[in-house]
């Protein structure tokens, strides 16, 4: 029989917080447009790519507000609607970018029930939460560019993520905000998921990480370029 301490169990923190801003490499103008990138780990990768894209531009500063594992299903872990209201109140940004949803294919708990992902009841609450995030930002007269989700390598997961993206699109359009559909930019010629694709120079490179979900640096750079046209 072994004695000694039991191994430490590291519990996932109940709450997540927005990351602290990073100091940019080049001196940004005091009046630079502040671009906040909200969302989950996809947003973290996108913020890095936008940072690279605007690295030499003194008039745009990118603020990474991505929170890994977050979404609109688990406000107990991180509450995006609350965060939107707080960031608006703090006037911490000028333009919002949002990409989120890869963690949202899970049951949603309300006060009295647990709703299975993508049921009509689940979808109604999900759409409501997205709508309230959009209106918090729109009511402050700040533009928001909502980015749809790309295809995923596992087909059942990809279908679910496609449905989640469609719910987001409805709520975003209804809220008078811009929705950028990127799905077609990350599919192969057969119309299905591919981890490779043309980069900004037309070279065929790996666009996605090995998990079949996240963007590679080249995939995120391509998205940053697509978004720069909306911004």
mmCIF file of C-alpha atoms in Angstrom:
data_model
loop_
_atom_site.group_PDB
_atom_site.id
_atom_site.type_symbol
_atom_site.label_atom_id
_atom_site.label_comp_id
_atom_site.label_asym_id
_atom_site.label_seq_id
_atom_site.Cartn_x
_atom_site.Cartn_y
_atom_site.Cartn_z
ATOM 1 C CA UNK A 1 0.000 0.000 0.000
ATOM 2 C CA UNK A 2 1.379 3.390 -0.979
ATOM 3 C CA UNK A 3 1.302 6.327 1.362
ATOM 4 C CA UNK A 4 1.826 9.981 0.563
ATOM 5 C CA UNK A 5 -0.280 12.624 -1.009
ATOM 6 C CA UNK A 6 -2.925 11.907 -3.613
ATOM 7 C CA UNK A 7 -2.155 13.461 -7.001
ATOM 8 C CA UNK A 8 -3.446 16.990 -7.292
ATOM 9 C CA UNK A 9 -6.587 17.230 -9.374
ATOM 10 C CA UNK A 10 -6.559 20.408 -11.394
ATOM 11 C CA UNK A 11 -10.157 21.499 -11.794
ATOM 12 C CA UNK A 12 -11.064 23.674 -14.749
ATOM 13 C CA UNK A 13 -11.573 27.206 -13.438
ATOM 14 C CA UNK A 14 -15.248 28.027 -13.054
ATOM 15 C CA UNK A 15 -14.804 31.482 -14.555
ATOM 16 C CA UNK A 16 -12.655 32.749 -17.360
ATOM 17 C CA UNK A 17 -11.443 36.310 -17.824
ATOM 18 C CA UNK A 18 -10.555 38.436 -20.837
ATOM 19 C CA UNK A 19 -6.819 38.454 -21.621
ATOM 20 C CA UNK A 20 -4.683 41.494 -20.797
ATOM 21 C CA UNK A 21 -3.783 43.673 -23.800
ATOM 22 C CA UNK A 22 -0.348 43.152 -25.371
ATOM 23 C CA UNK A 23 1.906 46.090 -26.228
ATOM 24 C CA UNK A 24 2.191 46.478 -30.036
ATOM 25 C CA UNK A 25 5.583 46.267 -31.773
ATOM 26 C CA UNK A 26 5.350 49.599 -33.573
ATOM 27 C CA UNK A 27 4.177 52.798 -31.962
ATOM 28 C CA UNK A 28 0.455 53.096 -32.631
ATOM 29 C CA UNK A 29 -1.186 56.488 -32.977
ATOM 30 C CA UNK A 30 -3.079 57.694 -29.858
ATOM 31 C CA UNK A 31 -6.118 58.020 -32.141
ATOM 32 C CA UNK A 32 -5.691 54.555 -33.704
ATOM 33 C CA UNK A 33 -8.895 52.600 -34.358
ATOM 34 C CA UNK A 34 -9.141 49.868 -31.727
ATOM 35 C CA UNK A 35 -10.194 46.563 -33.193
ATOM 36 C CA UNK A 36 -11.407 44.152 -30.500
ATOM 37 C CA UNK A 37 -11.525 40.470 -31.429
ATOM 38 C CA UNK A 38 -14.067 38.640 -29.259
ATOM 39 C CA UNK A 39 -14.827 34.925 -29.187
ATOM 40 C CA UNK A 40 -13.279 31.535 -28.405
ATOM 41 C CA UNK A 41 -9.890 30.023 -29.331
ATOM 42 C CA UNK A 42 -10.664 30.731 -33.015
ATOM 43 C CA UNK A 43 -10.725 34.421 -32.027
ATOM 44 C CA UNK A 44 -7.358 34.126 -30.272
ATOM 45 C CA UNK A 45 -5.788 32.840 -33.527
ATOM 46 C CA UNK A 46 -7.611 35.465 -35.585
ATOM 47 C CA UNK A 47 -6.450 38.290 -33.284
ATOM 48 C CA UNK A 48 -2.831 37.185 -33.768
ATOM 49 C CA UNK A 49 -3.321 37.150 -37.547
ATOM 50 C CA UNK A 50 -4.958 40.607 -37.565
ATOM 51 C CA UNK A 51 -2.090 41.810 -35.403
ATOM 52 C CA UNK A 52 0.334 40.544 -38.057
ATOM 53 C CA UNK A 53 -1.771 42.073 -40.845
ATOM 54 C CA UNK A 54 -1.872 45.525 -39.217
ATOM 55 C CA UNK A 55 1.599 45.327 -37.630
ATOM 56 C CA UNK A 56 2.937 48.217 -39.752
ATOM 57 C CA UNK A 57 -0.250 50.295 -39.626
ATOM 58 C CA UNK A 58 -0.048 52.914 -36.852
ATOM 59 C CA UNK A 59 -3.761 53.678 -37.228
ATOM 60 C CA UNK A 60 -5.176 50.278 -36.282
ATOM 61 C CA UNK A 61 -4.510 48.509 -33.008
ATOM 62 C CA UNK A 62 -5.775 44.967 -32.419
ATOM 63 C CA UNK A 63 -7.069 44.030 -28.969
ATOM 64 C CA UNK A 64 -7.249 40.280 -28.399
ATOM 65 C CA UNK A 65 -10.369 39.575 -26.318
ATOM 66 C CA UNK A 66 -10.626 35.871 -27.183
ATOM 67 C CA UNK A 67 -11.354 33.435 -24.351
ATOM 68 C CA UNK A 68 -10.573 29.769 -25.022
ATOM 69 C CA UNK A 69 -13.418 27.269 -24.361
ATOM 70 C CA UNK A 70 -15.982 30.080 -24.228
ATOM 71 C CA UNK A 71 -19.240 30.357 -26.137
ATOM 72 C CA UNK A 72 -22.905 31.236 -25.719
ATOM 73 C CA UNK A 73 -24.014 27.974 -24.073
ATOM 74 C CA UNK A 74 -22.056 28.242 -20.812
ATOM 75 C CA UNK A 75 -22.357 31.758 -19.330
ATOM 76 C CA UNK A 76 -21.331 30.202 -15.982
ATOM 77 C CA UNK A 77 -17.853 29.700 -17.526
ATOM 78 C CA UNK A 78 -17.729 32.979 -19.449
ATOM 79 C CA UNK A 79 -20.651 35.330 -20.081
ATOM 80 C CA UNK A 80 -20.257 37.060 -23.451
ATOM 81 C CA UNK A 81 -23.384 39.177 -23.058
ATOM 82 C CA UNK A 82 -22.066 40.545 -19.777
ATOM 83 C CA UNK A 83 -18.604 41.055 -21.332
ATOM 84 C CA UNK A 84 -20.104 43.013 -24.245
ATOM 85 C CA UNK A 85 -21.923 45.349 -21.871
ATOM 86 C CA UNK A 86 -18.779 45.818 -19.746
ATOM 87 C CA UNK A 87 -16.474 46.480 -22.715
ATOM 88 C CA UNK A 88 -18.970 48.971 -24.162
ATOM 89 C CA UNK A 89 -19.218 50.728 -20.789
ATOM 90 C CA UNK A 90 -15.417 50.851 -20.542
ATOM 91 C CA UNK A 91 -15.234 52.148 -24.142
ATOM 92 C CA UNK A 92 -12.345 49.739 -24.730
ATOM 93 C CA UNK A 93 -12.762 49.379 -28.521
ATOM 94 C CA UNK A 94 -14.054 51.054 -31.703
ATOM 95 C CA UNK A 95 -14.877 48.059 -33.914
ATOM 96 C CA UNK A 96 -15.830 44.572 -32.726
ATOM 97 C CA UNK A 97 -15.010 41.339 -34.535
ATOM 98 C CA UNK A 98 -16.634 38.141 -33.257
ATOM 99 C CA UNK A 99 -15.913 34.507 -34.089
ATOM 100 C CA UNK A 100 -17.314 31.899 -31.715
ATOM 101 C CA UNK A 101 -19.238 28.643 -31.601
ATOM 102 C CA UNK A 102 -16.863 25.672 -31.739
ATOM 103 C CA UNK A 103 -17.642 24.821 -28.086
ATOM 104 C CA UNK A 104 -21.388 25.347 -28.361
ATOM 105 C CA UNK A 105 -22.608 21.919 -29.471
ATOM 106 C CA UNK A 106 -23.638 20.984 -25.937
ATOM 107 C CA UNK A 107 -26.719 20.992 -23.749
ATOM 108 C CA UNK A 108 -27.866 24.355 -22.499
ATOM 109 C CA UNK A 109 -29.082 24.579 -18.917
ATOM 110 C CA UNK A 110 -31.851 26.969 -17.964
ATOM 111 C CA UNK A 111 -33.240 27.488 -14.452
ATOM 112 C CA UNK A 112 -35.515 24.468 -14.709
ATOM 113 C CA UNK A 113 -34.286 22.255 -17.559
ATOM 114 C CA UNK A 114 -31.446 21.009 -19.696
ATOM 115 C CA UNK A 115 -31.989 21.516 -23.427
ATOM 116 C CA UNK A 116 -30.314 19.221 -25.927
ATOM 117 C CA UNK A 117 -28.111 21.014 -28.492
ATOM 118 C CA UNK A 118 -29.845 22.306 -31.613
ATOM 119 C CA UNK A 119 -33.392 21.464 -30.534
ATOM 120 C CA UNK A 120 -35.873 24.282 -31.348
ATOM 121 C CA UNK A 121 -35.923 25.420 -27.675
ATOM 122 C CA UNK A 122 -32.122 25.398 -27.497
ATOM 123 C CA UNK A 123 -31.856 27.313 -30.777
ATOM 124 C CA UNK A 124 -34.311 29.984 -29.611
ATOM 125 C CA UNK A 125 -32.307 30.699 -26.442
ATOM 126 C CA UNK A 126 -29.011 30.584 -28.338
ATOM 127 C CA UNK A 127 -30.307 33.062 -30.941
ATOM 128 C CA UNK A 128 -31.523 35.345 -28.142
ATOM 129 C CA UNK A 129 -28.075 35.376 -26.500
ATOM 130 C CA UNK A 130 -26.325 36.182 -29.765
ATOM 131 C CA UNK A 131 -28.892 38.928 -30.439
ATOM 132 C CA UNK A 132 -28.294 40.522 -27.063
ATOM 133 C CA UNK A 133 -24.504 40.534 -27.650
ATOM 134 C CA UNK A 134 -25.035 42.205 -31.040
ATOM 135 C CA UNK A 135 -27.455 44.796 -29.665
ATOM 136 C CA UNK A 136 -25.158 45.710 -26.747
ATOM 137 C CA UNK A 137 -22.508 46.685 -29.301
ATOM 138 C CA UNK A 138 -24.823 48.178 -31.938
ATOM 139 C CA UNK A 139 -26.651 50.303 -29.347
ATOM 140 C CA UNK A 140 -23.309 51.884 -28.483
ATOM 141 C CA UNK A 141 -22.985 52.885 -32.165
ATOM 142 C CA UNK A 142 -20.007 50.596 -32.617
ATOM 143 C CA UNK A 143 -19.784 48.460 -35.758
ATOM 144 C CA UNK A 144 -19.542 44.702 -35.385
ATOM 145 C CA UNK A 145 -18.290 42.227 -37.972
ATOM 146 C CA UNK A 146 -19.480 38.725 -37.096
ATOM 147 C CA UNK A 147 -17.490 35.944 -38.730
ATOM 148 C CA UNK A 148 -19.259 32.711 -39.655
ATOM 149 C CA UNK A 149 -17.539 29.388 -38.990
ATOM 150 C CA UNK A 150 -15.590 27.310 -41.523
ATOM 151 C CA UNK A 151 -16.293 23.624 -42.271
ATOM 152 C CA UNK A 152 -14.849 21.089 -39.832
ATOM 153 C CA UNK A 153 -13.145 17.778 -40.642
ATOM 154 C CA UNK A 154 -15.615 15.486 -38.810
ATOM 155 C CA UNK A 155 -18.846 15.604 -40.794
ATOM 156 C CA UNK A 156 -21.392 15.305 -37.942
ATOM 157 C CA UNK A 157 -19.565 18.015 -35.982
ATOM 158 C CA UNK A 158 -19.284 20.115 -39.151
ATOM 159 C CA UNK A 159 -23.059 19.854 -39.707
ATOM 160 C CA UNK A 160 -23.746 20.947 -36.125
ATOM 161 C CA UNK A 161 -21.308 23.862 -36.414
ATOM 162 C CA UNK A 162 -22.957 24.828 -39.717
ATOM 163 C CA UNK A 163 -26.342 24.951 -37.952
ATOM 164 C CA UNK A 164 -24.881 27.024 -35.107
ATOM 165 C CA UNK A 165 -23.384 29.420 -37.664
ATOM 166 C CA UNK A 166 -26.803 29.737 -39.370
ATOM 167 C CA UNK A 167 -28.488 30.620 -36.055
ATOM 168 C CA UNK A 168 -25.789 33.247 -35.464
ATOM 169 C CA UNK A 169 -26.322 34.656 -38.963
ATOM 170 C CA UNK A 170 -30.086 35.090 -38.356
ATOM 171 C CA UNK A 171 -29.491 36.920 -35.075
ATOM 172 C CA UNK A 172 -26.698 39.069 -36.525
ATOM 173 C CA UNK A 173 -28.684 40.131 -39.602
ATOM 174 C CA UNK A 174 -31.757 40.815 -37.456
ATOM 175 C CA UNK A 175 -29.567 43.045 -35.268
ATOM 176 C CA UNK A 176 -28.419 45.058 -38.293
ATOM 177 C CA UNK A 177 -24.808 43.919 -38.059
ATOM 178 C CA UNK A 178 -22.468 42.515 -40.692
ATOM 179 C CA UNK A 179 -22.056 38.739 -41.028
ATOM 180 C CA UNK A 180 -19.102 37.485 -43.066
ATOM 181 C CA UNK A 181 -19.640 33.983 -44.397
ATOM 182 C CA UNK A 182 -16.236 32.332 -44.809
ATOM 183 C CA UNK A 183 -17.389 28.723 -45.353
ATOM 184 C CA UNK A 184 -16.664 28.627 -49.097
ATOM 185 C CA UNK A 185 -13.164 30.030 -48.601
ATOM 186 C CA UNK A 186 -12.077 26.896 -46.741
ATOM 187 C CA UNK A 187 -13.535 24.066 -48.807
ATOM 188 C CA UNK A 188 -11.928 21.934 -51.492
ATOM 189 C CA UNK A 189 -13.002 21.730 -55.115
ATOM 190 C CA UNK A 190 -15.345 18.884 -54.138
ATOM 191 C CA UNK A 191 -17.190 21.295 -51.819
ATOM 192 C CA UNK A 192 -16.006 19.436 -48.704
ATOM 193 C CA UNK A 193 -13.585 20.111 -45.864
ATOM 194 C CA UNK A 194 -9.936 20.310 -46.804
ATOM 195 C CA UNK A 195 -6.998 21.110 -44.553
ATOM 196 C CA UNK A 196 -5.093 22.628 -47.498
ATOM 197 C CA UNK A 197 -5.837 25.599 -49.704
ATOM 198 C CA UNK A 198 -4.331 28.599 -51.471
ATOM 199 C CA UNK A 199 -2.675 31.156 -49.208
ATOM 200 C CA UNK A 200 -2.558 34.893 -49.981
ATOM 201 C CA UNK A 201 0.189 34.293 -52.581
ATOM 202 C CA UNK A 202 -1.733 31.470 -54.253
ATOM 203 C CA UNK A 203 0.533 28.752 -52.846
ATOM 204 C CA UNK A 204 -1.184 25.587 -51.650
ATOM 205 C CA UNK A 205 -0.486 25.372 -47.920
ATOM 206 C CA UNK A 206 -1.981 23.873 -44.789
ATOM 207 C CA UNK A 207 -4.918 26.077 -43.752
ATOM 208 C CA UNK A 208 -6.046 24.160 -40.673
ATOM 209 C CA UNK A 209 -4.427 22.632 -37.602
ATOM 210 C CA UNK A 210 -4.298 18.860 -37.091
ATOM 211 C CA UNK A 211 -7.458 18.894 -34.959
ATOM 212 C CA UNK A 212 -9.505 19.644 -38.083
ATOM 213 C CA UNK A 213 -11.087 22.616 -36.285
ATOM 214 C CA UNK A 214 -8.673 25.524 -35.781
ATOM 215 C CA UNK A 215 -6.923 27.632 -38.402
ATOM 216 C CA UNK A 216 -3.208 27.294 -39.005
ATOM 217 C CA UNK A 217 -1.274 30.579 -39.067
ATOM 218 C CA UNK A 218 -1.711 30.696 -42.879
ATOM 219 C CA UNK A 219 -5.433 29.959 -42.557
ATOM 220 C CA UNK A 220 -5.852 32.729 -39.988
ATOM 221 C CA UNK A 221 -3.773 35.142 -42.125
ATOM 222 C CA UNK A 222 -6.103 34.464 -45.056
ATOM 223 C CA UNK A 223 -9.092 35.250 -42.829
ATOM 224 C CA UNK A 224 -7.443 38.455 -41.560
ATOM 225 C CA UNK A 225 -7.015 39.568 -45.165
ATOM 226 C CA UNK A 226 -10.680 38.757 -46.003
ATOM 227 C CA UNK A 227 -11.821 40.708 -42.947
ATOM 228 C CA UNK A 228 -9.591 43.689 -43.708
ATOM 229 C CA UNK A 229 -11.864 44.363 -46.689
ATOM 230 C CA UNK A 230 -14.898 44.639 -44.373
ATOM 231 C CA UNK A 231 -12.971 46.633 -41.775
#
